[in-house]
PDB file of C-alpha atoms and ligand atoms in Angstrom:
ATOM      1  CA  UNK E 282     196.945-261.526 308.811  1.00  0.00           C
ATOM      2  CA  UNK E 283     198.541-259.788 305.424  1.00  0.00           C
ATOM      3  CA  UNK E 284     196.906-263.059 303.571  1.00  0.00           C
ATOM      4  CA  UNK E 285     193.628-262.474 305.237  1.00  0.00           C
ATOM      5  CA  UNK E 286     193.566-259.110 304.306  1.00  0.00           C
ATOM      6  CA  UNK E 287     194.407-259.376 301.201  1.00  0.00           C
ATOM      7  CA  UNK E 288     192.126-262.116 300.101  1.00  0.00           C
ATOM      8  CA  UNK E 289     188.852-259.872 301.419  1.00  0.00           C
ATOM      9  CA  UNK E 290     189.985-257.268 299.440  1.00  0.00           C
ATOM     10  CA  UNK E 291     190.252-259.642 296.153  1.00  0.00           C
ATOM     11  CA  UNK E 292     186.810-260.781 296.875  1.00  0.00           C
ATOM     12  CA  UNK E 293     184.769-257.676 298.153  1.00  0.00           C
ATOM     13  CA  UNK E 294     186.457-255.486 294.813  1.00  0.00           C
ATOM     14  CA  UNK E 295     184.872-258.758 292.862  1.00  0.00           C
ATOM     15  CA  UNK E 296     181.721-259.150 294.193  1.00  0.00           C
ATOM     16  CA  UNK E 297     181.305-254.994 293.760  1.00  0.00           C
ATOM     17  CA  UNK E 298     181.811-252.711 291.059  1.00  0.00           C
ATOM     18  CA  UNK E 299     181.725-249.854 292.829  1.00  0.00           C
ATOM     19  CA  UNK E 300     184.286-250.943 295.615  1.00  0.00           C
ATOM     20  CA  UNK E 301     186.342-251.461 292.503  1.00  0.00           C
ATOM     21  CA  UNK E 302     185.770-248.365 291.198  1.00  0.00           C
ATOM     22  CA  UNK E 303     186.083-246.128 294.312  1.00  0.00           C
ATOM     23  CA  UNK E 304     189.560-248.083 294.856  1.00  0.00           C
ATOM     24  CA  UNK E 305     190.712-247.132 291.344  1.00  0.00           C
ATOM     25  CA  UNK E 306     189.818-243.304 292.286  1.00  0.00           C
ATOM     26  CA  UNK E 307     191.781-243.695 295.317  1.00  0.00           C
ATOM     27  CA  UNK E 308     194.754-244.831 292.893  1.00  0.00           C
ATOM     28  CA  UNK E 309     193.854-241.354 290.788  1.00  0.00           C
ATOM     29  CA  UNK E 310     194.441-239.633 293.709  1.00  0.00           C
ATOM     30  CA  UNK E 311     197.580-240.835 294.949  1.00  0.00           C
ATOM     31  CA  UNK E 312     199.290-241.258 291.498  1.00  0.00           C
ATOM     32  CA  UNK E 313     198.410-237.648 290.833  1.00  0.00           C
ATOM     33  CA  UNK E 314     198.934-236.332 294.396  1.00  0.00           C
ATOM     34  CA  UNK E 315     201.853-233.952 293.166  1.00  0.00           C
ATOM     35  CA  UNK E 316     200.161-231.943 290.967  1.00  0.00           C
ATOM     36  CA  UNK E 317     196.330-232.417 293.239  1.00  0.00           C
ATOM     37  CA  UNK E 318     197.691-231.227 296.280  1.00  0.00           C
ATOM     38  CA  UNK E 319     199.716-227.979 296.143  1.00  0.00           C
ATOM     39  CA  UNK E 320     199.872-226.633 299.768  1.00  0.00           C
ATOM     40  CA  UNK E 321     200.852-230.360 301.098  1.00  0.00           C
ATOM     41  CA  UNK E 322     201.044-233.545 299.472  1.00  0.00           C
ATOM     42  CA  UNK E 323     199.896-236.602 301.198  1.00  0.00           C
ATOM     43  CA  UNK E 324     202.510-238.636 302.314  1.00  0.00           C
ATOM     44  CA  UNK E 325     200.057-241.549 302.888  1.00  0.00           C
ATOM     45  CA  UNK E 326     197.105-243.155 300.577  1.00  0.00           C
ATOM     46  CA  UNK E 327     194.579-242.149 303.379  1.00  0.00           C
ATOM     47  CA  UNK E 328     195.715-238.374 303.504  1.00  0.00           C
ATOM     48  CA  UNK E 329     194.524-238.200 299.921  1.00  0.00           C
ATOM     49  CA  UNK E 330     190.976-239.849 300.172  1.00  0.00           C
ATOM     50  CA  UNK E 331     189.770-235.932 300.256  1.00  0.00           C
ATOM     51  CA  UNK E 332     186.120-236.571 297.514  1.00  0.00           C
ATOM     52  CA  UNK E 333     186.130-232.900 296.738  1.00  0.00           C
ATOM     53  CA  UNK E 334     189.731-232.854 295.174  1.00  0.00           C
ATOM     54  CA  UNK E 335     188.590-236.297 293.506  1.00  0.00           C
ATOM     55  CA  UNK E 336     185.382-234.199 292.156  1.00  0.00           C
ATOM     56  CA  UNK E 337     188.117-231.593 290.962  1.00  0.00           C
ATOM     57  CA  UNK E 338     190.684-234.028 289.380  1.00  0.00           C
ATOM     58  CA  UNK E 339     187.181-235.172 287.740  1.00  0.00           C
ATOM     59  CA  UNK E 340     186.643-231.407 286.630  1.00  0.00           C
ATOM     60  CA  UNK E 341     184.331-230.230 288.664  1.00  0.00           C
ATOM     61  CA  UNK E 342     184.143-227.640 290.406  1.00  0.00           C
ATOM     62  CA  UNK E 343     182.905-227.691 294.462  1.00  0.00           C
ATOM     63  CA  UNK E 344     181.203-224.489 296.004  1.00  0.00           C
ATOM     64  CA  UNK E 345     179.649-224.043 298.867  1.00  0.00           C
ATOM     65  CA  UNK E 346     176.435-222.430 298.838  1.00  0.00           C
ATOM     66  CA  UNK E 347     173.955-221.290 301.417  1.00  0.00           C
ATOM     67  CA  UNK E 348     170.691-220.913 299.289  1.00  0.00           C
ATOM     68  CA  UNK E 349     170.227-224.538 298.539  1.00  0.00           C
ATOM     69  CA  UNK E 350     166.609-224.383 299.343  1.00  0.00           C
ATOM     70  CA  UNK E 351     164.320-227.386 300.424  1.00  0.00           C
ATOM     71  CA  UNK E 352     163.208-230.547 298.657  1.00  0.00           C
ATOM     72  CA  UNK E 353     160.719-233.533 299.012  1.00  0.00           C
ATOM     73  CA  UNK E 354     162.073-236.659 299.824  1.00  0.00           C
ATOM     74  CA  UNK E 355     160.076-239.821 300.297  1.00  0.00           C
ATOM     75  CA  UNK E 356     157.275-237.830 301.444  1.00  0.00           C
ATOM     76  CA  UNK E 357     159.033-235.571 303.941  1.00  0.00           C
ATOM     77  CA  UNK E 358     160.288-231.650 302.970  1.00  0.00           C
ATOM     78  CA  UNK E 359     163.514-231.578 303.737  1.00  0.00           C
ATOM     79  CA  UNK E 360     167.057-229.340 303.470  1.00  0.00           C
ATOM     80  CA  UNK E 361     168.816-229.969 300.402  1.00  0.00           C
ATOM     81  CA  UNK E 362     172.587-230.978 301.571  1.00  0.00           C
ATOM     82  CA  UNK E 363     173.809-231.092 297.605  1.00  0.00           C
ATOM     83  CA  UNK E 364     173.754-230.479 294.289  1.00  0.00           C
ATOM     84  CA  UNK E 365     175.407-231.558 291.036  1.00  0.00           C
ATOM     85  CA  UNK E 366     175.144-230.339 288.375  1.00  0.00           C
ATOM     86  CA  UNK E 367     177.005-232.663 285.590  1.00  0.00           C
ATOM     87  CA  UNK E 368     175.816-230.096 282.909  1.00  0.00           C
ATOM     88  CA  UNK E 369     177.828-227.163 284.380  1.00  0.00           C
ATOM     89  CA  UNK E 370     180.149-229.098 285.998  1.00  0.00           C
ATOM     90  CA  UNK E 371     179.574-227.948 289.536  1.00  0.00           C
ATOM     91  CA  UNK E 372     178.737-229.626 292.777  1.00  0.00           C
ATOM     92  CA  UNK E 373     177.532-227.002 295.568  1.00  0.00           C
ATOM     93  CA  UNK E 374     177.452-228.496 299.161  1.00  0.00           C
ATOM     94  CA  UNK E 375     175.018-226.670 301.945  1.00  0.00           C
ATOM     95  CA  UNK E 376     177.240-224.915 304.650  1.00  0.00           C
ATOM     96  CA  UNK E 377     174.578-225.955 307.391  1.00  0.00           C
ATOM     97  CA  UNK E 378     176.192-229.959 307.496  1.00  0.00           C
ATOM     98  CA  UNK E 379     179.001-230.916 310.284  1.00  0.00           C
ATOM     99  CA  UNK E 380     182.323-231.531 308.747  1.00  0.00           C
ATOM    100  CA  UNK E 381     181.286-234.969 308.998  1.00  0.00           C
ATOM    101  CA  UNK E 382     178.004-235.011 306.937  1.00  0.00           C
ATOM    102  CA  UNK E 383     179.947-232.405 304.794  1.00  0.00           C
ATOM    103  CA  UNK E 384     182.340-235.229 303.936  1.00  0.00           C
ATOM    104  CA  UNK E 385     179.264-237.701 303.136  1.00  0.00           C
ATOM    105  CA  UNK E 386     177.786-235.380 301.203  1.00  0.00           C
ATOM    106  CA  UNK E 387     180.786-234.687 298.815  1.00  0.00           C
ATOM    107  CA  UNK E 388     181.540-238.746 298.315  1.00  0.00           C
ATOM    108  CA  UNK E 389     177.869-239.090 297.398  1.00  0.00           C
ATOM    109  CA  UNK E 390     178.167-236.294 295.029  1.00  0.00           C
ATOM    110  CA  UNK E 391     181.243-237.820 293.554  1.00  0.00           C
ATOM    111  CA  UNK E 392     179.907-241.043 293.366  1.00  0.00           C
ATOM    112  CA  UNK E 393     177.049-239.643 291.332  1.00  0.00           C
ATOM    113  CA  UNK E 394     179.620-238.294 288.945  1.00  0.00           C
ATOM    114  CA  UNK E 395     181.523-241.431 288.609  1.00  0.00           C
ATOM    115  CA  UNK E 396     178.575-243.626 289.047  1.00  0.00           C
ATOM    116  CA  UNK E 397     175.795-241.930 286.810  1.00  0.00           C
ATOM    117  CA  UNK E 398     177.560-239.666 284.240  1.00  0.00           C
ATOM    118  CA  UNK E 399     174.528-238.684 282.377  1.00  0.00           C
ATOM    119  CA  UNK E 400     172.602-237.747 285.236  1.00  0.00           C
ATOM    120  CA  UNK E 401     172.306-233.710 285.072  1.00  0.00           C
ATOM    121  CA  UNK E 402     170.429-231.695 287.592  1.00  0.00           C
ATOM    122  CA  UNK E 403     170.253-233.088 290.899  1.00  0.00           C
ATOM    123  CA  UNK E 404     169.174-232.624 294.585  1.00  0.00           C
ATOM    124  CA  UNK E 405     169.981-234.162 297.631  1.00  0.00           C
ATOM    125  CA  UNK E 406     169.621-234.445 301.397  1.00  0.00           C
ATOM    126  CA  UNK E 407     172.560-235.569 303.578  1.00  0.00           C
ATOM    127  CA  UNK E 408     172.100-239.420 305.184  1.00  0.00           C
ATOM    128  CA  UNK E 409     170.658-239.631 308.152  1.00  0.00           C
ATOM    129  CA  UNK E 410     169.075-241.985 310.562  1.00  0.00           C
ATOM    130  CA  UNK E 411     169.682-246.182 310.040  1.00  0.00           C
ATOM    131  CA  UNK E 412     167.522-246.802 307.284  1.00  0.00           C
ATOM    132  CA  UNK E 413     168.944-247.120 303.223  1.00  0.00           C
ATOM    133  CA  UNK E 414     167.086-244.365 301.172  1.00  0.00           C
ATOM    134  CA  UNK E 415     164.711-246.468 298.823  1.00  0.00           C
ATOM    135  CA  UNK E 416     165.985-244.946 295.177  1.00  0.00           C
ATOM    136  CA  UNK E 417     168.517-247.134 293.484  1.00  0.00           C
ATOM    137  CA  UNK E 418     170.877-244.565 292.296  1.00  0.00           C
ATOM    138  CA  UNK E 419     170.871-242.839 295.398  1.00  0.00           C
ATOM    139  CA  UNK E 420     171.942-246.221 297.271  1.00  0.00           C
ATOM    140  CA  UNK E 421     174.516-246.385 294.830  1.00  0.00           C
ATOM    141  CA  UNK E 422     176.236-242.652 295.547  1.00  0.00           C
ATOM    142  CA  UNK E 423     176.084-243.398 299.295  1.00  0.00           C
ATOM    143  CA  UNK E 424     177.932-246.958 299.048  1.00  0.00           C
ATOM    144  CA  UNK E 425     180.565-245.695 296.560  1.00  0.00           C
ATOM    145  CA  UNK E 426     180.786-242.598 298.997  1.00  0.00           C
ATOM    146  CA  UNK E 427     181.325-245.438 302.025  1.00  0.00           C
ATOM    147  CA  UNK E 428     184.055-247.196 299.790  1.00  0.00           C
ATOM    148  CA  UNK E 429     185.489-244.227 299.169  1.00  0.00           C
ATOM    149  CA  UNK E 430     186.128-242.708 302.249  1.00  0.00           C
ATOM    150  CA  UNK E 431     186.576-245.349 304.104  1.00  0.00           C
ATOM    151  CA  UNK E 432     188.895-247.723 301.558  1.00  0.00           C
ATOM    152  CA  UNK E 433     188.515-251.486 302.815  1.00  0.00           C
ATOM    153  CA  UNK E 434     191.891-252.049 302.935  1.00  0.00           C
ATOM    154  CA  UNK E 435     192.396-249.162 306.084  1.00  0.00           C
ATOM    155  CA  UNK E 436     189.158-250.576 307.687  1.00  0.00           C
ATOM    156  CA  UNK E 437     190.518-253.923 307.536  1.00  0.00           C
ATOM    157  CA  UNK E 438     193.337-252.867 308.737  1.00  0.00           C
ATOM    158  CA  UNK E 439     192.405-250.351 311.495  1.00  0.00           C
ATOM    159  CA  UNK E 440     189.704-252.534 312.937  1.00  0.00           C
ATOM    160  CA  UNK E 441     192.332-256.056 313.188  1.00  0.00           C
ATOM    161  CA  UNK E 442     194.675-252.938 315.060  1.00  0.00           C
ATOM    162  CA  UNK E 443     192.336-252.119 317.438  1.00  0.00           C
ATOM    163  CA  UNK E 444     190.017-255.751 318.203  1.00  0.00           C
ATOM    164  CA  UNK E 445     192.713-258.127 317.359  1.00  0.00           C
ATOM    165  CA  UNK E 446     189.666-259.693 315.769  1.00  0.00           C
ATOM    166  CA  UNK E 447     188.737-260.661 311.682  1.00  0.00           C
ATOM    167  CA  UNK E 448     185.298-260.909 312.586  1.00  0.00           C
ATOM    168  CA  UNK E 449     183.455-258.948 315.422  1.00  0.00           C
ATOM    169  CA  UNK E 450     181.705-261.379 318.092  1.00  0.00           C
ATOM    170  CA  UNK E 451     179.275-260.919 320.912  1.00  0.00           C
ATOM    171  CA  UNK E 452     180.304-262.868 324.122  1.00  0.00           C
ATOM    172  CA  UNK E 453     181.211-262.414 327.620  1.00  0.00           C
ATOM    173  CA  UNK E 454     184.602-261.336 326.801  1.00  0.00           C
ATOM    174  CA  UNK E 455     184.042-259.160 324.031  1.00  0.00           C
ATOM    175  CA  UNK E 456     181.838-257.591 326.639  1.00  0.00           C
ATOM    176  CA  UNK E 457     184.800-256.988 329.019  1.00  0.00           C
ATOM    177  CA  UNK E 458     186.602-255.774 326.407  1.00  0.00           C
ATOM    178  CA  UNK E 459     184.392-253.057 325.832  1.00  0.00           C
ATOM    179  CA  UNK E 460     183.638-252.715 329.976  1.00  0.00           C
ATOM    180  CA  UNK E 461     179.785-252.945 329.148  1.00  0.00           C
ATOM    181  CA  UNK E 462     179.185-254.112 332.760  1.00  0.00           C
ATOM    182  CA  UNK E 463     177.325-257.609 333.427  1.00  0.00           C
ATOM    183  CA  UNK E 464     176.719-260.508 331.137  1.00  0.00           C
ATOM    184  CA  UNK E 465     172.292-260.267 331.194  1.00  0.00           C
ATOM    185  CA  UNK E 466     173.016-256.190 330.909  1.00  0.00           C
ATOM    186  CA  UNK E 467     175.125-256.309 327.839  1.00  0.00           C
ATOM    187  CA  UNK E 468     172.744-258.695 325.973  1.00  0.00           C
ATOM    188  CA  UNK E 469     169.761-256.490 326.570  1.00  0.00           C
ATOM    189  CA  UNK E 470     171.664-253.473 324.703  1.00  0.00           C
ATOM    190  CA  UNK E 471     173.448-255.354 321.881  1.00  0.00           C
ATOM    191  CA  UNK E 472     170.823-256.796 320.514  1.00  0.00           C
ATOM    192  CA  UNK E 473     170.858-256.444 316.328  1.00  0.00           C
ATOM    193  CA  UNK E 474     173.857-256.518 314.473  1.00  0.00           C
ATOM    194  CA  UNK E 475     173.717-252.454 314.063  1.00  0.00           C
ATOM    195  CA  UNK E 476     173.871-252.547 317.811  1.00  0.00           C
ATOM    196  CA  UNK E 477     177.247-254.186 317.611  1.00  0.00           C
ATOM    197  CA  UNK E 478     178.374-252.377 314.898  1.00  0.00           C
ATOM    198  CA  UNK E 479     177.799-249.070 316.283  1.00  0.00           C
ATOM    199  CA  UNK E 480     179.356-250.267 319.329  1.00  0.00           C
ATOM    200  CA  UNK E 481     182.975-251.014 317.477  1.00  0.00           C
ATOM    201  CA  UNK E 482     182.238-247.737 315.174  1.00  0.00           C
ATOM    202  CA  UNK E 483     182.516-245.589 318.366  1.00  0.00           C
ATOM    203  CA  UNK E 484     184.493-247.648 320.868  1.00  0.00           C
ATOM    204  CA  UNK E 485     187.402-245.826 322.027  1.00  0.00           C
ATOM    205  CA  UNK E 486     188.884-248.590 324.004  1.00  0.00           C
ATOM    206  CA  UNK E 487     188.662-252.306 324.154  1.00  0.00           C
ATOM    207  CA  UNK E 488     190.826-254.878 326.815  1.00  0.00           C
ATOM    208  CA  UNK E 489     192.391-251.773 328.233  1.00  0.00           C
ATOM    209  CA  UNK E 490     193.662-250.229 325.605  1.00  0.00           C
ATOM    210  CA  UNK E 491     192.540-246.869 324.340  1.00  0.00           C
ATOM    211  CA  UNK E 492     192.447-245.441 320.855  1.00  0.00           C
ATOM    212  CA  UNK E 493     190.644-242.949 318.493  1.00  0.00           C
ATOM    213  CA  UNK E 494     187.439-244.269 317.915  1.00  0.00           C
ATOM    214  CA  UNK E 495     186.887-245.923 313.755  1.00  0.00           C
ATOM    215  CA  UNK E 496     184.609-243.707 312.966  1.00  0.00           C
ATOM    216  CA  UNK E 497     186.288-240.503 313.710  1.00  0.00           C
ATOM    217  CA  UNK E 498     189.454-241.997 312.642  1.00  0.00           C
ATOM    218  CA  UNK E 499     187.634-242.187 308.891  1.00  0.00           C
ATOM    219  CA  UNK E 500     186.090-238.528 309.508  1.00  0.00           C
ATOM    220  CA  UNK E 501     182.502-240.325 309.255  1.00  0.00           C
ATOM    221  CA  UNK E 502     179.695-240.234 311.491  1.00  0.00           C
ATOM    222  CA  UNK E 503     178.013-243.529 313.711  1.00  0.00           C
ATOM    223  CA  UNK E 504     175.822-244.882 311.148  1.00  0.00           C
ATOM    224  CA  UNK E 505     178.318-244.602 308.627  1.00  0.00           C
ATOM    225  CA  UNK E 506     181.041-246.123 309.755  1.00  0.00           C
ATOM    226  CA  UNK E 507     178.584-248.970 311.099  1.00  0.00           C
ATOM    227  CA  UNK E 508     177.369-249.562 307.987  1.00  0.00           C
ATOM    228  CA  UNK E 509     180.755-249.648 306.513  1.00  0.00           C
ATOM    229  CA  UNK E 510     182.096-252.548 308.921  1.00  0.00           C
ATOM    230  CA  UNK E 511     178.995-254.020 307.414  1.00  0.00           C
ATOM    231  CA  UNK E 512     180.160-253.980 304.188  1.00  0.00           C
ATOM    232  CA  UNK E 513     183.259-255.471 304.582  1.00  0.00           C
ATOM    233  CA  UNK E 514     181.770-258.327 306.886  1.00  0.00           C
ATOM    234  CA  UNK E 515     183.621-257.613 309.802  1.00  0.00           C
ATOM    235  CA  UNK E 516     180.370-257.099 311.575  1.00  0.00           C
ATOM    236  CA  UNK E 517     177.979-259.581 310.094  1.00  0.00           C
ATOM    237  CA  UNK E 518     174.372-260.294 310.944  1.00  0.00           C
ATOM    238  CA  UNK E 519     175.060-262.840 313.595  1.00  0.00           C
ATOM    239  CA  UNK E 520     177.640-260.874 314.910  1.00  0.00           C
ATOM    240  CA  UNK E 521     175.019-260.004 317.825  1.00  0.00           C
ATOM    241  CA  UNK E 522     173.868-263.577 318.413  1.00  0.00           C
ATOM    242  CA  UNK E 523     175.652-263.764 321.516  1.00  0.00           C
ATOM    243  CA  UNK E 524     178.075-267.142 321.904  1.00  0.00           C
ATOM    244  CA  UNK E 525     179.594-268.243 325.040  1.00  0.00           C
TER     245      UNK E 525
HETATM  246 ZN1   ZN F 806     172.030-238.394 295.279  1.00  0.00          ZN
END
């Protein structure tokens, strides 16, 4: 299991820069967790994947402001979640987001900072809905936000803890597991591969056992944790193609 682990890791930090790079801001972190966190220092890696004390250890500074205003975005007027502002070194985050879109939000920022450094001025809305926003470097600040706060090694890890399984499959008793109810029922609702993933994002049991589901674990929402298990290929596109 420990070899299998650690030989997706080797090859997803490979294949991706910015896996690589949002692991070697989680190493920041925790190297410099003494003198980051002064009211109580993480006594595990995960307790310090916080993005706005990365954003601070980056200098920055993170605000939260309520007169963020509106913006267009591919053709719709929406609420800006964001700012940053690399100039003044300041990143102000809308008050009007759940703590987990708040969370999002803050890893994108980051990611903008350690992805983009020249960028200066810049807007955003928080991620919503299933679809990947159509600008590059915004699809960049929301996967190095995913890597970030959700580090592959923990999902790895937390999803082999709770499905006893390297790869997520569709079949009758992965169905039991998850007490979807008959065989021709299930099929009809897991359908796609975000289907399934969604379904092991928010499960909080499977073969009678019960746990907190991955996505709250990670302090993410649905679609982001779904996405994230699609990332690391433990949910892959035939995941849903339903074997027997
Ligand atoms: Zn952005």
């Amino acid at each position: 299991m420990v070899d299998n682990i650690e030989k997706r890791l080797a090859t997803l930090r490979s294949a991706s820069t910015i896996e690589a790079r949002a692991h070697e801001v989680h190493l920041e972190l925790w190297n410099n967790r003494y003198d980051l966190f002064v009211d109580k220092v993480p006594s595990h890696p995960l307790e310090s994947v916080e993005p706005a004390v990365a954003l601070s250890m980056k200098g920055f500074r993170v605000v939260t402001d309520p007169c963020l205003g509106e913006m267009w975005n591919e053709g719709r007027r929406v609420r800006v979640a964001g700012v940053v502002d690399q100039d003044a070194r300041l990143v102000k985050i809308s008050p009007n987001l759940d703590g987990q879109e708040r969370r999002f939000t803050t890893g994108h920022e980051l990611g903008h900072v350690v992805e983009h450094p020249g960028m200066t001025l810049h807007r955003d809305r928080a991620l919503s809905g299933h679809m990947p926003r159509k600008d590059n470097m915004e699809r960049e600040a929301d996967l190095f936000s995913s890597c970030f706060l959700m580090p592959a090694r923990h999902v790895l890890n937390e999803f082999y803890a709770r499905f006893g399984m390297h790869v997520f499959r569709m079949n009758e008793d992965t169905a039991f597991g998850f007490l979807l109810g008959n065989y021709q029922g299930c099929r009809k609702k897991i359908k796609l591969q975000r289907d399934a993933s969604i379904l092991s994002a928010t499960a909080s049991h499977f073969m009678g056992r019960h746990f907190l589901p991955l996505n709250q674990f990670f302090g993410v929402s649905p679609v982001a944790m779904a996405i994230r298990l699609e990332e690391v290929g433990l949910v892959e596109p035939d995941s849903a193609k339903w074997v027997r």
